Amino acid sequence: MALVTLKYVLENARKNKYAVGSFNFFGLENLRGIVKAASENKSPVIAMASTGAVKVMGEKVVVVAAEKLSEEYGVDIVLHLDHCKDDLEMLKRCVDNGFTSVMIDASAYDYEENVRQTRLAVEYASRTGCSVEGEIGHIGGVEDEIVVSECEALFTVPEDAARFVADTGVDALAVAVGTVHGFYKLPPKLDFDRIKKIHELTPVPLVLHGGTGVPDDDFRKAIPLGVLKINVGTELKVNGYFNVMKDFTPQVKNSDPRKVALKIVDKCSEIVTEKINVFGSADRL
Ligand code: G3H
Ligand code: ZN
């Protein structure tokens, strides 16, 4: 069992009409929970580390942990760097050390600069065959402490998406279509017509960010319209980790953190399993 590329996993998803969940982790417990759920459900999965998480754990440790968990649970996984902004050096280190997918997010810049940075990432990643996700339009909310206000968030223009893919050669495209990062204050309103139009004009799989709090039916509607990768982060961070620590720690005798760690593994695995079932990726391996 090994780390496989995003391109490979999403090609299978396209052929068989399902989406693959992409889940943020920032420690061994939540990474273990993600891989455990993938194995138990025979599902492809994308484990993703933000730049902040890579800074905490170190890219070499992340790669070894992902490889070893993939072997231990007998399941191939994608190891992905999420939202790499203004840190091409980190992206390069992740490629060099064995990440199988990276996201370059230069979506805050104008079109030309976004293309320039994304092309650099694509060129570099091609050395190892690592896949690259880019972003066009700008997804709002809070990601790794970076706040993008709703007025800064810009929906993806379908024609720009097509041009961006042709100009950069990305393997997957993150689009701004009504989701935001973090918990929603009001239910999200996905622009399904826009997703459909982007998909009609664009040859690569679309990526839906801000999966936390999106109703299951919205996911089910978006998948046939070309969304093949769905990112979920906050739900794992808050419900899978923080709330488990908060609620369970006081019940643990002798302050044994290992008992809390096991609960975190199980809660993360439970959350990932729920998503796998909604995305239709169970029993695909
Ligand atoms: O890139 C990560 C995701 O888009 C996570 O979004 O934290 O709202 O689930 P979320
Ligand atoms: Zn995101």
XYZ file of C-alpha atoms and ligand atoms in Angstrom:
296
model
C 0.000 0.000 0.000
C 1.265 3.443 -0.815
C 0.653 7.116 -1.394
C -1.102 7.655 -4.738
C -1.683 10.800 -6.756
C -4.772 12.968 -6.725
C -4.975 12.648 -10.502
C -5.191 8.861 -10.310
C -7.816 8.852 -7.576
C -9.996 11.472 -9.268
C -9.846 9.659 -12.622
C -11.447 6.654 -10.934
C -14.002 8.909 -9.247
C -14.939 10.442 -12.591
C -15.328 7.049 -14.286
C -17.481 5.690 -11.483
C -19.413 8.863 -10.606
C -18.569 9.596 -6.998
C -16.520 12.202 -5.123
C -13.516 11.674 -2.886
C -13.405 13.309 0.528
C -10.387 15.401 1.371
C -9.871 15.794 5.100
C -7.593 18.128 7.038
C -5.343 16.682 9.725
C -2.802 18.330 11.993
C -1.685 15.464 14.192
C -1.318 11.718 14.271
C -4.699 11.070 15.892
C -6.775 12.724 13.194
C -4.602 11.319 10.409
C -5.081 7.854 11.891
C -8.832 8.443 12.099
C -8.961 9.393 8.403
C -6.958 6.363 7.228
C -8.924 4.008 9.507
C -12.218 5.202 7.995
C -10.837 4.784 4.460
C -9.757 1.238 5.226
C -12.956 0.186 7.006
C -15.105 1.563 4.164
C -12.795 0.479 1.313
C -12.818 4.067 0.140
C -10.261 6.271 -1.550
C -9.389 9.235 0.640
C -7.289 12.379 0.527
C -5.491 13.320 3.733
C -4.518 16.963 3.623
C -2.186 19.080 5.717
C -2.415 22.853 5.661
C 0.819 24.833 5.607
C 0.223 25.508 9.305
C -0.050 21.781 9.996
C 3.121 21.089 8.003
C 4.921 23.717 10.065
C 3.814 21.982 13.281
C 4.667 18.435 12.177
C 7.392 18.851 9.542
C 6.941 17.574 5.991
C 9.237 14.554 6.399
C 7.341 13.327 9.453
C 4.017 13.847 7.683
C 5.117 11.765 4.692
C 6.456 8.896 6.805
C 3.352 8.897 9.023
C 1.052 8.804 5.987
C 3.070 6.032 4.310
C 3.176 3.893 7.425
C -0.528 4.341 8.192
C -1.352 3.461 4.588
C 0.623 0.204 5.041
C -0.808 -0.500 8.491
C -4.419 -0.127 7.356
C -3.835 -1.683 3.913
C -5.240 1.228 1.931
C -3.766 3.615 -0.657
C -4.221 7.283 0.222
C -3.422 10.658 -1.332
C -1.215 12.967 0.741
C -2.074 16.551 -0.164
C -0.744 19.985 0.823
C -3.722 22.305 1.254
C -3.886 26.026 0.332
C -0.201 26.797 -0.125
C -0.109 30.599 -0.377
C 3.059 32.620 -0.815
C 5.328 29.754 0.224
C 6.641 28.055 -2.872
C 9.597 26.790 -0.852
C 7.298 24.768 1.384
C 5.472 23.429 -1.660
C 8.791 22.339 -3.164
C 9.861 20.622 0.061
C 6.564 18.742 0.173
C 7.012 17.614 -3.456
C 10.632 16.599 -2.797
C 9.723 14.599 0.294
C 6.914 12.585 -1.252
C 3.577 14.411 -1.058
C 1.484 13.095 -3.943
C -0.603 16.236 -4.378
C -0.220 19.936 -3.606
C -2.522 22.921 -3.834
C -1.090 26.242 -4.912
C -3.509 28.980 -3.931
C -2.631 32.248 -5.613
C -6.293 33.140 -6.004
C -5.898 36.393 -4.068
C -3.767 37.748 -6.933
C -4.865 38.960 -10.339
C -5.265 36.434 -13.155
C -1.741 36.800 -14.603
C -0.013 36.440 -11.242
C -2.215 33.503 -10.290
C -1.244 31.803 -13.566
C 2.446 32.606 -13.071
C 2.610 31.121 -9.564
C 0.453 28.139 -10.449
C 2.618 27.315 -13.469
C 5.717 27.356 -11.284
C 4.053 24.850 -8.976
C 2.953 22.645 -11.886
C 6.452 22.680 -13.402
C 8.061 21.775 -10.097
C 5.573 19.072 -9.192
C 6.032 17.411 -12.598
C 9.521 16.315 -11.441
C 7.976 13.651 -9.220
C 4.568 13.226 -10.861
C 2.902 14.977 -7.935
C -0.576 16.334 -8.802
C -1.441 20.021 -8.516
C -4.686 21.739 -7.564
C -5.114 25.439 -8.352
C -7.824 27.945 -7.446
C -9.620 30.489 -9.602
C -12.167 32.839 -8.114
C -11.652 33.295 -4.412
C -13.236 31.233 -1.634
C -14.169 33.193 1.495
C -14.077 32.401 5.217
C -11.308 31.472 7.629
C -8.541 29.117 6.495
C -5.497 28.556 8.707
C -6.153 31.828 10.574
C -6.430 33.759 7.294
C -9.759 35.558 7.022
C -11.244 36.286 3.605
C -14.277 38.511 4.047
C -17.386 37.803 2.018
C -16.862 40.867 -0.141
C -13.338 39.702 -0.963
C -14.662 36.276 -1.939
C -15.242 36.184 -5.678
C -17.292 33.588 -7.481
C -15.474 31.744 -10.261
C -16.242 32.966 -13.776
C -16.681 29.812 -15.929
C -14.748 31.205 -18.922
C -11.842 32.187 -16.628
C -11.784 28.671 -15.216
C -11.389 27.146 -18.679
C -8.633 29.597 -19.592
C -6.864 29.052 -16.252
C -6.735 25.288 -16.694
C -5.368 25.657 -20.241
C -2.801 28.240 -19.112
C -1.536 26.306 -16.088
C -2.002 22.566 -16.632
C -3.472 21.934 -13.156
C -4.925 18.501 -12.417
C -7.855 19.764 -10.325
C -9.515 23.124 -9.882
C -10.890 24.714 -6.711
C -13.862 26.915 -7.516
C -15.750 29.583 -5.591
C -19.394 28.647 -6.015
C -21.072 29.606 -2.742
C -19.206 27.710 -0.045
C -16.886 29.356 2.482
C -14.337 28.060 4.975
C -15.404 27.521 8.578
C -18.870 27.229 10.110
C -21.730 28.953 8.267
C -23.710 31.709 9.952
C -26.524 31.093 7.453
C -27.011 27.927 5.370
C -24.778 28.034 2.277
C -26.360 28.701 -1.116
C -24.472 26.783 -3.738
C -24.628 28.130 -7.278
C -25.313 24.852 -9.084
C -25.768 26.522 -12.488
C -22.306 27.978 -12.146
C -20.819 24.590 -11.188
C -22.496 23.020 -14.226
C -21.235 25.733 -16.575
C -17.673 25.509 -15.230
C -17.772 21.732 -15.638
C -19.004 22.027 -19.237
C -16.117 24.318 -20.142
C -13.365 22.739 -18.035
C -11.706 19.348 -18.544
C -10.399 18.792 -14.994
C -12.188 17.661 -11.807
C -13.659 20.458 -9.699
C -12.921 20.853 -6.004
C -15.472 22.081 -3.497
C -13.869 23.742 -0.482
C -15.619 24.653 2.759
C -17.406 21.318 3.126
C -18.181 21.736 6.832
C -21.891 22.443 7.290
C -22.894 21.893 3.659
C -26.135 19.848 3.596
C -25.737 16.283 2.344
C -28.233 16.884 -0.468
C -26.132 19.766 -1.775
C -23.151 17.431 -1.997
C -25.274 14.842 -3.794
C -26.414 17.470 -6.278
C -22.913 18.875 -6.879
C -21.158 15.544 -7.560
C -22.855 14.769 -10.911
C -22.099 18.365 -11.943
C -18.342 17.709 -11.857
C -17.323 18.111 -8.198
C -15.008 15.159 -7.550
C -12.988 16.352 -4.534
C -14.717 17.712 -1.443
C -12.733 19.369 1.346
C -13.771 19.073 4.970
C -11.646 20.654 7.674
C -13.415 22.569 10.440
C -15.730 19.693 11.320
C -12.721 17.490 12.082
C -10.880 20.262 13.889
C -13.786 21.260 16.119
C -16.040 18.188 16.441
C -13.325 15.590 15.866
C -10.645 17.110 18.028
C -11.419 20.183 20.125
C -14.806 19.095 21.463
C -13.509 15.612 22.234
C -10.668 17.132 24.264
C -13.040 19.503 26.038
C -15.785 17.004 26.832
C -13.813 13.863 27.433
C -10.674 15.059 29.252
C -12.475 15.789 32.550
C -13.810 12.215 32.580
C -10.399 10.602 32.166
C -8.935 9.139 35.318
C -5.306 9.954 36.196
C -5.172 12.556 33.384
C -4.221 9.901 30.836
C -3.974 11.679 27.454
C -3.754 8.370 25.589
C -7.396 7.697 26.359
C -8.338 11.078 24.880
C -6.160 10.353 21.834
C -8.055 7.126 21.165
C -11.377 8.972 21.368
C -10.090 11.505 18.836
C -9.113 8.713 16.428
C -12.597 7.211 16.726
C -14.479 10.493 16.411
C -12.468 11.552 13.340
C -13.014 8.146 11.804
C -16.772 8.442 12.464
C -16.961 11.881 10.795
C -14.976 10.679 7.766
C -17.158 7.570 7.469
C -20.312 9.713 7.351
C -18.859 11.790 4.519
C -17.632 8.738 2.609
C -21.197 7.446 2.592
C -22.623 10.743 1.337
C -19.936 11.133 -1.339
C -20.541 7.600 -2.641
C -16.907 6.503 -2.333
C -17.414 3.431 -0.127
C -16.544 0.003 -1.596
C -14.578 1.475 -4.490
C -11.222 -0.162 -3.729
O -9.205 23.509 2.324
C -9.873 23.112 3.271
C -11.326 23.154 3.244
O -11.813 23.943 2.250
C -11.993 23.047 4.549
O -13.162 23.822 4.684
O -12.979 23.939 7.142
O -14.995 24.796 5.987
O -14.572 22.359 6.086
P -13.988 23.710 6.053
Zn -10.138 25.269 1.401
